[in-house]
Amino acid sequence: MSIESRQQQIDEVIAAEGLDALIVTDLINVRYLCGYVGSNGVLVITRGRRVLLTDSRYMADARERTRGVEVVQAGRDLMDRLADVVGSGRVGFEAEQVSVARQGRFTARLSSVELVPTAGVVEGLRVIKEPEEIAAIRTAAGIADVAFGALIDDGFAGRTEAQVAWDLEGLMRAAGAEGASFDIIVASGAHGALPHAVPRPAPVQANSLVVVDMGARVDGYASDCTRTFATGPLPPDLEEAYRVCLDAQRAALAACRPGVHTGDLDAVARGIISDAGLGERFGHGLGHGVGLDIHERPWLRQEGGEVLQTGMVVTIEPGIYLDGIGGVRIEDQVVITDDGCELLTGITTDLINTSA
Ligand code: GLY
Ligand code: MN
Ligand code: MN
């Protein structure tokens, strides 16, 4: 689907929602709909007109890079030109994203329109990936695999968690990434029991599990992969946690196909971890969609009410976190196919022992 067909689809959604216009302020949604990549842009879509408001810093790049929009220069807060382009009637705005202060500025500038809070209008299109989007994510996942491969070859080599994270980011950039898709997690020993640990300036511990969670970004698209390594012989509870987590992850991958409810998929993994008496140690959801955003729909959670469809890209990432001892998470990124799912991440999930 080209940007032009995304624009055609959003026109149809706006009409179906009974809106006369939509003000798109989420920069990822703006990028998705017209290609703008700057930090200050608002896309206004009316019946028959699409206008990107941006400021002088971005005019030349926006004119060159975007498609299917008029690019209009506005002042720094972009509000001074809003009334000129919004028109009249029922005007939607992205309620999840607009601050109270900005809503106040909308109200002040657009006194003659009916402002309508909306949620998920553009995100609903983004949830199914086009072949070009899947190709970008596949490339990003391959780049992260290169960095994981170097880590497996070299071990942690006496480095601190923070040094390892920095080196992994460098490897991904050298392999063609625009950057890391989120702040890389390297967490050893008891620190690994924090699902989103911040790497410390402390050496990676021996005889422990080390959680390494990273992804690359390519053409704006994110990859996301976690592997947990052993740095020597493990205490039995950590060995058991790894084995249970891997069983849960493999079972969820095997159950991943179109038509499955996200809550039911979460239950496949959670059931295995709970049966091992570790259910309380798996506090987060099974996974999430990934695209231009690192975390986006569909949400694979206990309360998840979505249904997997061909073309969604999601993570499958159960974790077990033992306070004061250590943690394990095993995360793959997959694309849902007509009869199952295809792995985008390529590193083995067998437990790898490497040096601290
Ligand atoms: N990197 C965060 C996550 O795996 O969701
Ligand atoms: Mn991750
Ligand atoms: Mn993830």
mmCIF file of C-alpha atoms and ligand atoms in Angstrom:
data_model
loop_
_atom_site.group_PDB
_atom_site.id
_atom_site.type_symbol
_atom_site.label_atom_id
_atom_site.label_comp_id
_atom_site.label_asym_id
_atom_site.label_seq_id
_atom_site.Cartn_x
_atom_site.Cartn_y
_atom_site.Cartn_z
ATOM 1 C CA MET A 1 0.000 0.000 0.000
ATOM 2 C CA SER A 2 1.503 3.263 -1.066
ATOM 3 C CA ILE A 3 1.180 6.539 0.785
ATOM 4 C CA GLU A 4 -1.455 7.463 -1.787
ATOM 5 C CA SER A 5 -3.581 4.451 -0.903
ATOM 6 C CA ARG A 6 -3.096 5.120 2.828
ATOM 7 C CA GLN A 7 -4.439 8.602 2.155
ATOM 8 C CA GLN A 8 -7.390 7.194 0.245
ATOM 9 C CA GLN A 9 -8.119 4.785 3.106
ATOM 10 C CA ILE A 10 -7.931 7.491 5.762
ATOM 11 C CA ASP A 11 -10.331 9.625 3.702
ATOM 12 C CA GLU A 12 -12.782 6.701 3.802
ATOM 13 C CA VAL A 13 -12.328 6.209 7.550
ATOM 14 C CA ILE A 14 -12.870 9.921 8.209
ATOM 15 C CA ALA A 15 -16.096 9.834 6.202
ATOM 16 C CA ALA A 16 -17.233 6.640 7.960
ATOM 17 C CA GLU A 17 -16.611 8.300 11.348
ATOM 18 C CA GLY A 18 -18.896 11.161 10.310
ATOM 19 C CA LEU A 19 -16.089 13.701 10.457
ATOM 20 C CA ASP A 20 -15.464 16.637 8.143
ATOM 21 C CA ALA A 21 -11.787 16.789 9.022
ATOM 22 C CA LEU A 22 -9.118 15.113 11.127
ATOM 23 C CA ILE A 23 -6.204 16.877 12.805
ATOM 24 C CA VAL A 24 -3.322 14.373 13.013
ATOM 25 C CA THR A 25 -0.772 15.403 15.655
ATOM 26 C CA ASP A 26 0.905 12.078 16.472
ATOM 27 C CA LEU A 27 4.172 12.371 14.540
ATOM 28 C CA ILE A 28 4.277 8.654 13.771
ATOM 29 C CA ASN A 29 0.789 8.871 12.285
ATOM 30 C CA VAL A 30 1.839 11.977 10.342
ATOM 31 C CA ARG A 31 4.851 10.077 8.976
ATOM 32 C CA TYR A 32 2.701 7.073 8.074
ATOM 33 C CA LEU A 33 0.201 9.204 6.161
ATOM 34 C CA CYS A 34 2.502 11.550 4.247
ATOM 35 C CA GLY A 35 6.166 10.693 4.828
ATOM 36 C CA TYR A 36 7.077 13.679 7.047
ATOM 37 C CA VAL A 37 9.927 12.809 9.430
ATOM 38 C CA GLY A 38 10.561 16.093 11.278
ATOM 39 C CA SER A 39 9.764 16.887 14.876
ATOM 40 C CA ASN A 40 7.123 19.596 14.397
ATOM 41 C CA GLY A 41 4.310 18.789 12.005
ATOM 42 C CA VAL A 42 0.526 18.607 12.040
ATOM 43 C CA LEU A 43 -1.414 17.012 9.225
ATOM 44 C CA VAL A 44 -4.894 18.346 8.570
ATOM 45 C CA ILE A 45 -7.115 16.172 6.402
ATOM 46 C CA THR A 46 -10.397 17.656 5.230
ATOM 47 C CA ARG A 47 -12.825 16.459 2.579
ATOM 48 C CA GLY A 48 -10.791 17.316 -0.488
ATOM 49 C CA ARG A 49 -7.622 18.808 1.022
ATOM 50 C CA ARG A 50 -4.567 17.527 2.890
ATOM 51 C CA VAL A 51 -2.256 20.097 4.450
ATOM 52 C CA LEU A 52 0.939 19.523 6.383
ATOM 53 C CA LEU A 53 1.750 22.404 8.722
ATOM 54 C CA THR A 54 5.384 22.644 9.740
ATOM 55 C CA ASP A 55 7.829 25.382 10.673
ATOM 56 C CA SER A 56 10.634 26.993 8.681
ATOM 57 C CA ARG A 57 13.269 24.495 9.853
ATOM 58 C CA TYR A 58 11.544 21.649 8.030
ATOM 59 C CA MET A 59 9.988 23.291 4.956
ATOM 60 C CA ALA A 60 12.544 22.213 2.353
ATOM 61 C CA ASP A 61 12.847 18.655 3.592
ATOM 62 C CA ALA A 62 9.084 18.292 4.001
ATOM 63 C CA ARG A 63 8.443 19.540 0.455
ATOM 64 C CA GLU A 64 10.932 17.031 -0.908
ATOM 65 C CA ARG A 65 10.020 14.044 1.199
ATOM 66 C CA THR A 66 6.238 14.130 1.558
ATOM 67 C CA ARG A 67 3.625 13.022 -0.940
ATOM 68 C CA GLY A 68 0.000 13.937 -1.493
ATOM 69 C CA VAL A 69 -0.013 16.974 0.805
ATOM 70 C CA GLU A 70 0.317 20.741 0.513
ATOM 71 C CA VAL A 71 3.158 21.835 2.784
ATOM 72 C CA VAL A 72 2.311 25.105 4.546
ATOM 73 C CA GLN A 73 4.703 27.064 6.733
ATOM 74 C CA ALA A 74 3.369 28.011 10.153
ATOM 75 C CA GLY A 75 4.716 29.525 13.353
ATOM 76 C CA ARG A 76 6.502 27.422 15.906
ATOM 77 C CA ASP A 77 3.391 26.066 17.636
ATOM 78 C CA LEU A 78 1.696 25.525 14.218
ATOM 79 C CA MET A 79 -1.595 26.912 15.543
ATOM 80 C CA ASP A 80 -1.564 30.230 13.661
ATOM 81 C CA ARG A 81 -2.445 28.571 10.346
ATOM 82 C CA LEU A 82 -4.804 25.945 11.726
ATOM 83 C CA ALA A 83 -8.045 27.877 11.291
ATOM 84 C CA ASP A 84 -7.144 28.625 7.624
ATOM 85 C CA VAL A 85 -6.965 24.944 6.735
ATOM 86 C CA VAL A 86 -9.369 23.097 9.034
ATOM 87 C CA GLY A 87 -12.604 24.350 7.486
ATOM 88 C CA SER A 88 -15.826 23.751 9.388
ATOM 89 C CA GLY A 89 -18.093 21.080 10.804
ATOM 90 C CA ARG A 90 -17.071 18.089 12.936
ATOM 91 C CA VAL A 91 -13.308 18.073 13.309
ATOM 92 C CA GLY A 92 -11.607 15.074 14.926
ATOM 93 C CA PHE A 93 -8.408 15.269 16.928
ATOM 94 C CA GLU A 94 -6.247 12.526 18.452
ATOM 95 C CA ALA A 95 -7.421 12.494 22.051
ATOM 96 C CA GLU A 96 -4.785 9.989 23.248
ATOM 97 C CA GLN A 97 -2.025 12.276 22.057
ATOM 98 C CA VAL A 98 -3.178 15.881 22.446
ATOM 99 C CA SER A 99 -2.248 17.549 25.730
ATOM 100 C CA VAL A 100 -4.795 19.538 27.689
ATOM 101 C CA ALA A 101 -2.825 22.669 26.823
ATOM 102 C CA ARG A 102 -2.916 21.939 23.099
ATOM 103 C CA GLN A 103 -6.600 21.101 23.227
ATOM 104 C CA GLY A 104 -7.079 24.540 24.776
ATOM 105 C CA ARG A 105 -5.233 26.102 21.841
ATOM 106 C CA PHE A 106 -7.414 24.142 19.392
ATOM 107 C CA THR A 107 -10.515 25.438 21.131
ATOM 108 C CA ALA A 108 -9.230 29.019 21.083
ATOM 109 C CA ARG A 109 -8.265 28.875 17.386
ATOM 110 C CA LEU A 110 -11.232 26.855 16.144
ATOM 111 C CA SER A 111 -14.143 28.439 17.920
ATOM 112 C CA SER A 112 -16.629 27.806 15.106
ATOM 113 C CA VAL A 113 -16.049 24.034 14.652
ATOM 114 C CA GLU A 114 -17.176 21.044 16.691
ATOM 115 C CA LEU A 115 -14.018 19.411 18.061
ATOM 116 C CA VAL A 116 -14.466 15.630 18.363
ATOM 117 C CA PRO A 117 -12.053 13.458 20.376
ATOM 118 C CA THR A 118 -11.038 10.329 18.425
ATOM 119 C CA ALA A 119 -8.844 7.340 19.267
ATOM 120 C CA GLY A 120 -7.059 4.832 17.069
ATOM 121 C CA VAL A 121 -8.221 6.215 13.716
ATOM 122 C CA VAL A 122 -4.824 6.061 11.989
ATOM 123 C CA GLU A 123 -3.506 3.270 14.237
ATOM 124 C CA GLY A 124 -6.279 1.049 12.866
ATOM 125 C CA LEU A 125 -4.662 1.256 9.421
ATOM 126 C CA ARG A 126 -1.135 0.760 10.764
ATOM 127 C CA VAL A 127 -1.955 -2.534 12.472
ATOM 128 C CA ILE A 128 -1.760 -4.556 9.232
ATOM 129 C CA LYS A 129 1.662 -4.201 7.663
ATOM 130 C CA GLU A 130 2.298 -3.848 3.943
ATOM 131 C CA PRO A 131 5.008 -5.939 2.260
ATOM 132 C CA GLU A 132 7.386 -2.944 2.223
ATOM 133 C CA GLU A 133 6.897 -2.433 5.948
ATOM 134 C CA ILE A 134 7.537 -6.116 6.678
ATOM 135 C CA ALA A 135 10.670 -5.946 4.510
ATOM 136 C CA ALA A 136 12.018 -3.014 6.554
ATOM 137 C CA ILE A 137 11.312 -4.824 9.834
ATOM 138 C CA ARG A 138 12.942 -7.978 8.479
ATOM 139 C CA THR A 139 16.064 -5.985 7.591
ATOM 140 C CA ALA A 140 16.092 -4.394 11.057
ATOM 141 C CA ALA A 141 15.732 -7.796 12.724
ATOM 142 C CA GLY A 142 18.599 -9.154 10.615
ATOM 143 C CA ILE A 143 20.814 -6.286 11.750
ATOM 144 C CA ALA A 144 20.062 -7.026 15.416
ATOM 145 C CA ASP A 145 20.879 -10.682 14.696
ATOM 146 C CA VAL A 146 24.344 -9.582 13.516
ATOM 147 C CA ALA A 147 24.936 -7.820 16.831
ATOM 148 C CA PHE A 148 23.628 -10.820 18.790
ATOM 149 C CA GLY A 149 25.957 -13.034 16.744
ATOM 150 C CA ALA A 150 28.963 -10.911 17.718
ATOM 151 C CA LEU A 151 27.927 -11.108 21.369
ATOM 152 C CA ILE A 152 27.648 -14.892 21.164
ATOM 153 C CA ASP A 153 31.106 -15.083 19.537
ATOM 154 C CA ASP A 154 32.875 -12.677 21.892
ATOM 155 C CA GLY A 155 31.027 -13.184 25.181
ATOM 156 C CA PHE A 156 30.683 -10.316 27.609
ATOM 157 C CA ALA A 157 34.493 -10.112 27.916
ATOM 158 C CA GLY A 158 34.700 -8.350 31.247
ATOM 159 C CA ARG A 159 32.627 -5.408 30.071
ATOM 160 C CA THR A 160 30.033 -3.564 32.095
ATOM 161 C CA GLU A 161 26.347 -3.803 31.226
ATOM 162 C CA ALA A 162 26.491 -0.224 29.930
ATOM 163 C CA GLN A 163 29.546 -0.945 27.749
ATOM 164 C CA VAL A 164 27.882 -4.002 26.251
ATOM 165 C CA ALA A 165 24.760 -1.964 25.439
ATOM 166 C CA TRP A 166 26.853 0.774 23.831
ATOM 167 C CA ASP A 167 28.901 -1.733 21.811
ATOM 168 C CA LEU A 168 25.758 -3.500 20.605
ATOM 169 C CA GLU A 169 24.312 -0.204 19.404
ATOM 170 C CA GLY A 170 27.557 0.524 17.551
ATOM 171 C CA LEU A 171 27.448 -2.880 15.874
ATOM 172 C CA MET A 172 23.885 -2.280 14.717
ATOM 173 C CA ARG A 173 24.718 1.160 13.350
ATOM 174 C CA ALA A 174 27.765 -0.263 11.559
ATOM 175 C CA ALA A 175 25.501 -2.916 10.024
ATOM 176 C CA GLY A 176 23.177 -0.252 8.586
ATOM 177 C CA ALA A 177 20.704 0.633 11.330
ATOM 178 C CA GLU A 178 19.492 4.222 11.754
ATOM 179 C CA GLY A 179 19.941 3.523 15.446
ATOM 180 C CA ALA A 180 18.603 1.297 18.186
ATOM 181 C CA SER A 181 14.820 1.013 18.189
ATOM 182 C CA PHE A 182 14.725 1.633 21.974
ATOM 183 C CA ASP A 183 17.207 1.903 24.837
ATOM 184 C CA ILE A 184 19.052 -1.433 24.871
ATOM 185 C CA ILE A 185 18.619 -3.567 27.999
ATOM 186 C CA VAL A 186 21.571 -5.559 29.372
ATOM 187 C CA ALA A 187 20.827 -6.874 32.856
ATOM 188 C CA SER A 188 22.756 -9.561 34.723
ATOM 189 C CA GLY A 189 22.330 -11.240 38.070
ATOM 190 C CA ALA A 190 19.551 -9.916 40.280
ATOM 191 C CA HIS A 191 19.261 -6.859 38.013
ATOM 192 C CA GLY A 192 17.754 -9.176 35.374
ATOM 193 C CA ALA A 193 14.660 -9.477 37.559
ATOM 194 C CA LEU A 194 13.722 -5.941 36.436
ATOM 195 C CA PRO A 195 11.942 -6.418 33.090
ATOM 196 C CA HIS A 196 13.002 -2.993 31.794
ATOM 197 C CA ALA A 197 16.326 -2.665 33.604
ATOM 198 C CA VAL A 198 18.667 0.214 32.751
ATOM 199 C CA PRO A 199 22.222 -1.041 32.013
ATOM 200 C CA ARG A 200 24.596 -0.230 34.885
ATOM 201 C CA PRO A 201 28.271 0.726 34.871
ATOM 202 C CA ALA A 202 28.885 -2.587 36.634
ATOM 203 C CA PRO A 203 30.549 -5.712 35.213
ATOM 204 C CA VAL A 204 28.295 -8.401 33.786
ATOM 205 C CA GLN A 205 28.077 -11.026 36.516
ATOM 206 C CA ALA A 206 29.411 -14.564 36.188
ATOM 207 C CA ASN A 207 27.267 -17.645 36.869
ATOM 208 C CA SER A 208 24.072 -15.749 36.205
ATOM 209 C CA LEU A 209 21.517 -15.122 33.524
ATOM 210 C CA VAL A 210 21.955 -11.967 31.425
ATOM 211 C CA VAL A 211 18.890 -10.484 29.722
ATOM 212 C CA VAL A 212 19.766 -8.658 26.483
ATOM 213 C CA ASP A 213 16.841 -6.911 24.776
ATOM 214 C CA MET A 214 17.515 -4.868 21.645
ATOM 215 C CA GLY A 215 16.340 -3.911 18.222
ATOM 216 C CA ALA A 216 17.425 -1.891 15.222
ATOM 217 C CA ARG A 217 15.579 0.777 13.281
ATOM 218 C CA VAL A 218 15.457 0.788 9.457
ATOM 219 C CA ASP A 219 13.396 3.292 7.427
ATOM 220 C CA GLY A 220 11.718 4.169 10.716
ATOM 221 C CA TYR A 221 10.637 0.569 11.383
ATOM 222 C CA ALA A 222 11.647 -1.213 14.581
ATOM 223 C CA SER A 223 12.839 -4.674 15.404
ATOM 224 C CA ASP A 224 12.635 -6.137 18.901
ATOM 225 C CA CYS A 225 14.373 -9.265 20.206
ATOM 226 C CA THR A 226 15.428 -10.561 23.616
ATOM 227 C CA ARG A 227 17.822 -13.347 24.366
ATOM 228 C CA THR A 228 18.914 -14.430 27.831
ATOM 229 C CA PHE A 229 22.421 -15.865 28.157
ATOM 230 C CA ALA A 230 24.115 -17.898 30.898
ATOM 231 C CA THR A 231 27.544 -16.836 32.116
ATOM 232 C CA GLY A 232 28.575 -20.133 33.677
ATOM 233 C CA PRO A 233 26.799 -22.764 35.753
ATOM 234 C CA LEU A 234 23.417 -21.571 37.016
ATOM 235 C CA PRO A 235 21.578 -22.145 40.280
ATOM 236 C CA PRO A 236 18.764 -24.695 39.738
ATOM 237 C CA ASP A 237 15.952 -22.122 40.059
ATOM 238 C CA LEU A 238 17.368 -20.068 37.162
ATOM 239 C CA GLU A 239 17.875 -23.174 35.017
ATOM 240 C CA GLU A 240 14.273 -24.127 35.706
ATOM 241 C CA ALA A 241 13.045 -20.599 34.949
ATOM 242 C CA TYR A 242 14.804 -20.666 31.566
ATOM 243 C CA ARG A 243 13.362 -24.052 30.665
ATOM 244 C CA VAL A 244 9.804 -23.033 31.620
ATOM 245 C CA CYS A 245 10.057 -19.695 29.801
ATOM 246 C CA LEU A 246 11.291 -21.412 26.649
ATOM 247 C CA ASP A 247 8.468 -23.980 26.787
ATOM 248 C CA ALA A 248 5.970 -21.136 27.138
ATOM 249 C CA GLN A 249 7.502 -19.138 24.287
ATOM 250 C CA ARG A 250 7.565 -22.119 21.923
ATOM 251 C CA ALA A 251 3.963 -23.026 22.739
ATOM 252 C CA ALA A 252 2.802 -19.479 22.069
ATOM 253 C CA LEU A 253 4.700 -19.346 18.766
ATOM 254 C CA ALA A 254 3.088 -22.647 17.739
ATOM 255 C CA ALA A 255 -0.372 -21.237 18.538
ATOM 256 C CA CYS A 256 0.194 -17.950 16.693
ATOM 257 C CA ARG A 257 -2.088 -17.760 13.650
ATOM 258 C CA PRO A 258 -4.880 -15.670 12.141
ATOM 259 C CA GLY A 259 -8.141 -15.850 14.066
ATOM 260 C CA VAL A 260 -6.551 -16.348 17.496
ATOM 261 C CA HIS A 261 -7.652 -13.906 20.202
ATOM 262 C CA THR A 262 -4.700 -12.114 21.716
ATOM 263 C CA GLY A 263 -5.933 -12.901 25.234
ATOM 264 C CA ASP A 264 -6.096 -16.612 24.394
ATOM 265 C CA LEU A 265 -2.561 -16.537 23.033
ATOM 266 C CA ASP A 266 -1.337 -14.870 26.214
ATOM 267 C CA ALA A 267 -3.089 -17.650 28.151
ATOM 268 C CA VAL A 268 -1.159 -20.355 26.265
ATOM 269 C CA ALA A 269 2.167 -19.060 27.618
ATOM 270 C CA ARG A 270 0.809 -17.944 30.989
ATOM 271 C CA GLY A 271 -0.728 -21.370 31.599
ATOM 272 C CA ILE A 272 2.625 -23.132 31.189
ATOM 273 C CA ILE A 273 4.377 -20.659 33.488
ATOM 274 C CA SER A 274 1.555 -20.869 36.057
ATOM 275 C CA ASP A 275 1.568 -24.684 35.978
ATOM 276 C CA ALA A 276 5.244 -24.500 36.962
ATOM 277 C CA GLY A 277 4.266 -22.384 39.976
ATOM 278 C CA LEU A 278 5.798 -19.234 38.478
ATOM 279 C CA GLY A 279 2.681 -17.396 37.303
ATOM 280 C CA GLU A 280 3.223 -14.564 39.797
ATOM 281 C CA ARG A 281 6.689 -14.013 38.292
ATOM 282 C CA PHE A 282 5.338 -13.179 34.817
ATOM 283 C CA GLY A 283 3.958 -9.716 35.365
ATOM 284 C CA HIS A 284 3.747 -8.279 31.859
ATOM 285 C CA GLY A 285 1.832 -9.196 28.747
ATOM 286 C CA LEU A 286 2.930 -11.806 26.216
ATOM 287 C CA GLY A 287 3.807 -9.288 23.533
ATOM 288 C CA HIS A 288 2.804 -6.362 21.360
ATOM 289 C CA GLY A 289 2.670 -5.146 17.816
ATOM 290 C CA VAL A 290 5.740 -3.446 16.353
ATOM 291 C CA GLY A 291 6.056 -1.105 13.401
ATOM 292 C CA LEU A 292 6.995 2.558 13.246
ATOM 293 C CA ASP A 293 6.411 2.446 17.005
ATOM 294 C CA ILE A 294 8.241 -0.057 19.185
ATOM 295 C CA HIS A 295 5.012 -0.774 21.069
ATOM 296 C CA GLU A 296 1.766 -0.542 19.121
ATOM 297 C CA ARG A 297 -1.414 -2.498 18.434
ATOM 298 C CA PRO A 298 -2.224 -5.337 18.699
ATOM 299 C CA TRP A 299 -1.620 -5.833 22.430
ATOM 300 C CA LEU A 300 -1.024 -9.470 23.403
ATOM 301 C CA ARG A 301 -2.252 -9.314 26.999
ATOM 302 C CA GLN A 302 -4.497 -11.260 29.337
ATOM 303 C CA GLU A 303 -7.275 -8.766 28.727
ATOM 304 C CA GLY A 304 -6.407 -8.474 25.029
ATOM 305 C CA GLY A 305 -9.542 -8.248 22.949
ATOM 306 C CA GLU A 306 -8.030 -8.282 19.479
ATOM 307 C CA VAL A 307 -7.842 -11.046 16.915
ATOM 308 C CA LEU A 308 -4.629 -11.839 15.054
ATOM 309 C CA GLN A 309 -4.762 -11.234 11.311
ATOM 310 C CA THR A 310 -2.421 -11.972 8.432
ATOM 311 C CA GLY A 311 0.092 -9.155 8.077
ATOM 312 C CA MET A 312 0.301 -8.183 11.743
ATOM 313 C CA VAL A 313 3.828 -8.040 13.186
ATOM 314 C CA VAL A 314 4.008 -8.947 16.878
ATOM 315 C CA THR A 315 6.438 -10.045 19.556
ATOM 316 C CA ILE A 316 6.131 -13.204 21.634
ATOM 317 C CA GLU A 317 8.053 -12.499 24.841
ATOM 318 C CA PRO A 318 7.201 -14.334 28.037
ATOM 319 C CA GLY A 319 9.442 -13.579 31.014
ATOM 320 C CA ILE A 320 10.036 -14.956 34.500
ATOM 321 C CA TYR A 321 11.504 -12.587 37.080
ATOM 322 C CA LEU A 322 12.795 -13.889 40.426
ATOM 323 C CA ASP A 323 13.310 -10.947 42.779
ATOM 324 C CA GLY A 324 16.839 -10.766 44.151
ATOM 325 C CA ILE A 325 17.991 -13.701 42.008
ATOM 326 C CA GLY A 326 17.639 -12.992 38.302
ATOM 327 C CA GLY A 327 15.371 -13.012 35.317
ATOM 328 C CA VAL A 328 14.747 -14.552 31.928
ATOM 329 C CA ARG A 329 12.866 -13.235 28.906
ATOM 330 C CA ILE A 330 12.838 -14.815 25.465
ATOM 331 C CA GLU A 331 11.439 -12.615 22.722
ATOM 332 C CA ASP A 332 10.939 -13.218 19.027
ATOM 333 C CA GLN A 333 9.274 -10.980 16.487
ATOM 334 C CA VAL A 334 6.979 -12.644 13.963
ATOM 335 C CA VAL A 335 4.732 -11.755 11.063
ATOM 336 C CA ILE A 336 1.346 -13.466 11.032
ATOM 337 C CA THR A 337 0.903 -15.496 7.828
ATOM 338 C CA ASP A 338 -2.187 -17.172 6.349
ATOM 339 C CA ASP A 339 -1.556 -20.394 8.253
ATOM 340 C CA GLY A 340 0.657 -19.485 11.206
ATOM 341 C CA CYS A 341 3.530 -17.121 11.722
ATOM 342 C CA GLU A 342 7.009 -16.538 10.365
ATOM 343 C CA LEU A 343 9.972 -15.661 12.553
ATOM 344 C CA LEU A 344 11.691 -12.384 11.673
ATOM 345 C CA THR A 345 14.326 -12.836 14.395
ATOM 346 C CA GLY A 346 16.880 -15.532 13.685
ATOM 347 C CA ILE A 347 18.979 -16.276 16.783
ATOM 348 C CA THR A 348 18.532 -19.637 18.506
ATOM 349 C CA THR A 349 16.499 -19.669 21.691
ATOM 350 C CA ASP A 350 18.437 -22.620 23.126
ATOM 351 C CA LEU A 351 20.281 -21.479 26.238
ATOM 352 C CA ILE A 352 23.735 -20.236 25.234
ATOM 353 C CA ASN A 353 26.543 -20.247 27.753
ATOM 354 C CA THR A 354 29.049 -17.477 27.208
ATOM 355 C CA SER A 355 31.764 -15.877 29.296
ATOM 356 C CA ALA A 356 31.118 -12.948 31.633
HETATM 357 N N1 GLY B 1 12.042 -3.703 24.466
HETATM 358 C C1 GLY B 1 10.854 -3.650 25.128
HETATM 359 C C2 GLY B 1 10.025 -4.785 24.807
HETATM 360 O O1 GLY B 1 10.501 -5.846 24.529
HETATM 361 O O2 GLY B 1 8.849 -4.650 24.730
HETATM 362 MN MN MN B 2 12.224 -6.244 23.510
HETATM 363 MN MN MN B 3 8.993 -6.305 22.964
#
